[in-house]
Amino acid sequence: MNISTFSELTGLSSHTLRYYEKIGLLSNISRNASGHRSYSAKDVEWVRFINRLRDTGMPLAKIRHYADLREAGDTTFDTRCTLLEQHRDALKLRLEKEREHLQALDAKIEYYQSHKP
């Protein structure tokens, strides 16, 4: 598929996709006879995973490290798993903090609603 279709499927601009390719997050992107990028369904799946990591707060440098490990193959399986476990643990802590913030806001809102003049 071409870059505009790929962009639509992944929710990323063509500029961002080119940047990801430049920094090594997207590698081995094939090109058609005209020299234009040609993306596959596997590329869509990979970029969606990148998006999920970004959406959950993983810094781009760590995603790049994960991508490098992924490119290195199955010998990095345990390292990749550890990296994802660490990210999951950090996400759980952040979610717990967010729940605490939400409870505090709910309590304050309840206070105001029950003490209307």
CSV table of C-alpha atoms in Angstrom, one decimal:
chain,number,residue,atom,x,y,z
A,1,MET,CA,0.0,0.0,0.0
A,2,ASN,CA,1.1,3.6,-0.6
A,3,ILE,CA,2.0,6.1,2.1
A,4,SER,CA,-1.3,7.9,2.0
A,5,THR,CA,-3.3,4.7,2.6
A,6,PHE,CA,-0.8,3.6,5.3
A,7,SER,CA,-1.0,7.0,6.9
A,8,GLU,CA,-4.8,6.7,7.0
A,9,LEU,CA,-4.7,3.2,8.5
A,10,THR,CA,-2.1,4.1,11.2
A,11,GLY,CA,-3.3,7.6,12.1
A,12,LEU,CA,0.1,9.1,11.5
A,13,SER,CA,1.0,11.7,9.0
A,14,SER,CA,3.3,10.9,6.1
A,15,HIS,CA,5.9,13.3,7.6
A,16,THR,CA,5.8,11.3,10.9
A,17,LEU,CA,6.1,8.0,9.0
A,18,ARG,CA,9.1,9.3,7.1
A,19,TYR,CA,10.7,10.5,10.4
A,20,TYR,CA,10.1,7.0,12.0
A,21,GLU,CA,11.8,5.5,9.0
A,22,LYS,CA,14.7,7.9,9.3
A,23,ILE,CA,15.3,7.2,13.0
A,24,GLY,CA,15.0,3.4,12.5
A,25,LEU,CA,11.6,2.7,13.9
A,26,LEU,CA,10.4,1.6,10.4
A,27,SER,CA,13.0,-0.4,8.6
A,28,ASN,CA,13.1,-2.5,5.5
A,29,ILE,CA,10.2,-0.6,3.9
A,30,SER,CA,10.0,-1.9,0.3
A,31,ARG,CA,9.8,0.4,-2.7
A,32,ASN,CA,7.8,-0.1,-5.9
A,33,ALA,CA,9.2,0.2,-9.4
A,34,SER,CA,8.7,4.0,-9.2
A,35,GLY,CA,10.7,4.2,-6.0
A,36,HIS,CA,7.7,5.0,-3.8
A,37,ARG,CA,7.4,3.3,-0.4
A,38,SER,CA,5.2,0.3,-0.4
A,39,TYR,CA,3.9,-0.8,3.1
A,40,SER,CA,2.6,-4.2,4.1
A,41,ALA,CA,-0.1,-5.4,6.6
A,42,LYS,CA,2.8,-6.3,9.0
A,43,ASP,CA,4.0,-2.7,8.8
A,44,VAL,CA,0.5,-1.5,9.8
A,45,GLU,CA,0.6,-3.9,12.8
A,46,TRP,CA,4.0,-2.7,13.8
A,47,VAL,CA,3.1,1.0,13.6
A,48,ARG,CA,-0.1,0.4,15.6
A,49,PHE,CA,2.1,-1.2,18.3
A,50,ILE,CA,4.4,1.8,18.2
A,51,ASN,CA,1.3,4.0,18.6
A,52,ARG,CA,0.2,2.0,21.6
A,53,LEU,CA,3.6,2.3,23.2
A,54,ARG,CA,3.5,6.1,22.6
A,55,ASP,CA,-0.1,6.4,23.9
A,56,THR,CA,0.9,4.6,27.1
A,57,GLY,CA,3.8,7.0,27.7
A,58,MET,CA,6.9,5.1,26.4
A,59,PRO,CA,9.5,7.6,25.2
A,60,LEU,CA,10.5,7.4,21.6
A,61,ALA,CA,14.1,6.5,22.6
A,62,LYS,CA,12.8,3.4,24.4
A,63,ILE,CA,10.6,2.5,21.5
A,64,ARG,CA,13.7,2.9,19.2
A,65,HIS,CA,15.6,0.6,21.6
A,66,TYR,CA,12.8,-2.0,21.4
A,67,ALA,CA,12.7,-1.7,17.6
A,68,ASP,CA,16.5,-2.3,17.5
A,69,LEU,CA,16.0,-5.4,19.6
A,70,ARG,CA,13.2,-6.6,17.4
A,71,GLU,CA,15.4,-6.2,14.4
A,72,ALA,CA,18.1,-8.2,16.0
A,73,GLY,CA,15.8,-11.2,16.1
A,74,ASP,CA,14.7,-14.0,18.5
A,75,THR,CA,17.9,-13.8,20.6
A,76,THR,CA,16.5,-10.6,22.1
A,77,PHE,CA,13.1,-12.1,23.0
A,78,ASP,CA,13.8,-12.0,26.8
A,79,THR,CA,15.2,-8.5,26.7
A,80,ARG,CA,12.1,-7.2,24.8
A,81,CYS,CA,9.8,-9.0,27.2
A,82,THR,CA,11.6,-7.4,30.2
A,83,LEU,CA,11.4,-3.9,28.5
A,84,LEU,CA,7.7,-4.3,28.1
A,85,GLU,CA,7.2,-5.6,31.6
A,86,GLN,CA,9.0,-2.6,33.0
A,87,HIS,CA,6.8,-0.3,30.9
A,88,ARG,CA,3.7,-2.1,32.0
A,89,ASP,CA,4.8,-1.7,35.7
A,90,ALA,CA,5.4,2.0,35.2
A,91,LEU,CA,2.0,2.3,33.5
A,92,LYS,CA,0.3,0.5,36.4
A,93,LEU,CA,1.8,3.0,38.8
A,94,ARG,CA,0.7,5.9,36.7
A,95,LEU,CA,-2.8,4.5,36.4
A,96,GLU,CA,-3.0,4.1,40.2
A,97,LYS,CA,-1.9,7.8,40.6
A,98,GLU,CA,-4.5,8.8,38.1
A,99,ARG,CA,-7.2,6.9,40.0
A,100,GLU,CA,-6.2,8.7,43.2
A,101,HIS,CA,-6.4,12.0,41.4
A,102,LEU,CA,-9.9,11.1,40.0
A,103,GLN,CA,-11.1,10.1,43.5
A,104,ALA,CA,-9.9,13.4,44.9
A,105,LEU,CA,-11.7,15.3,42.2
A,106,ASP,CA,-14.8,13.3,42.7
A,107,ALA,CA,-14.7,14.0,46.4
A,108,LYS,CA,-14.3,17.7,45.8
A,109,ILE,CA,-17.1,17.7,43.3
A,110,GLU,CA,-19.3,15.8,45.7
A,111,TYR,CA,-18.5,18.3,48.4
A,112,TYR,CA,-19.5,21.3,46.2
A,113,GLN,CA,-22.7,19.5,45.0
A,114,SER,CA,-23.8,18.7,48.6
A,115,HIS,CA,-22.9,22.2,49.9
A,116,LYS,CA,-24.6,24.4,47.4
A,117,PRO,CA,-25.8,27.7,48.9
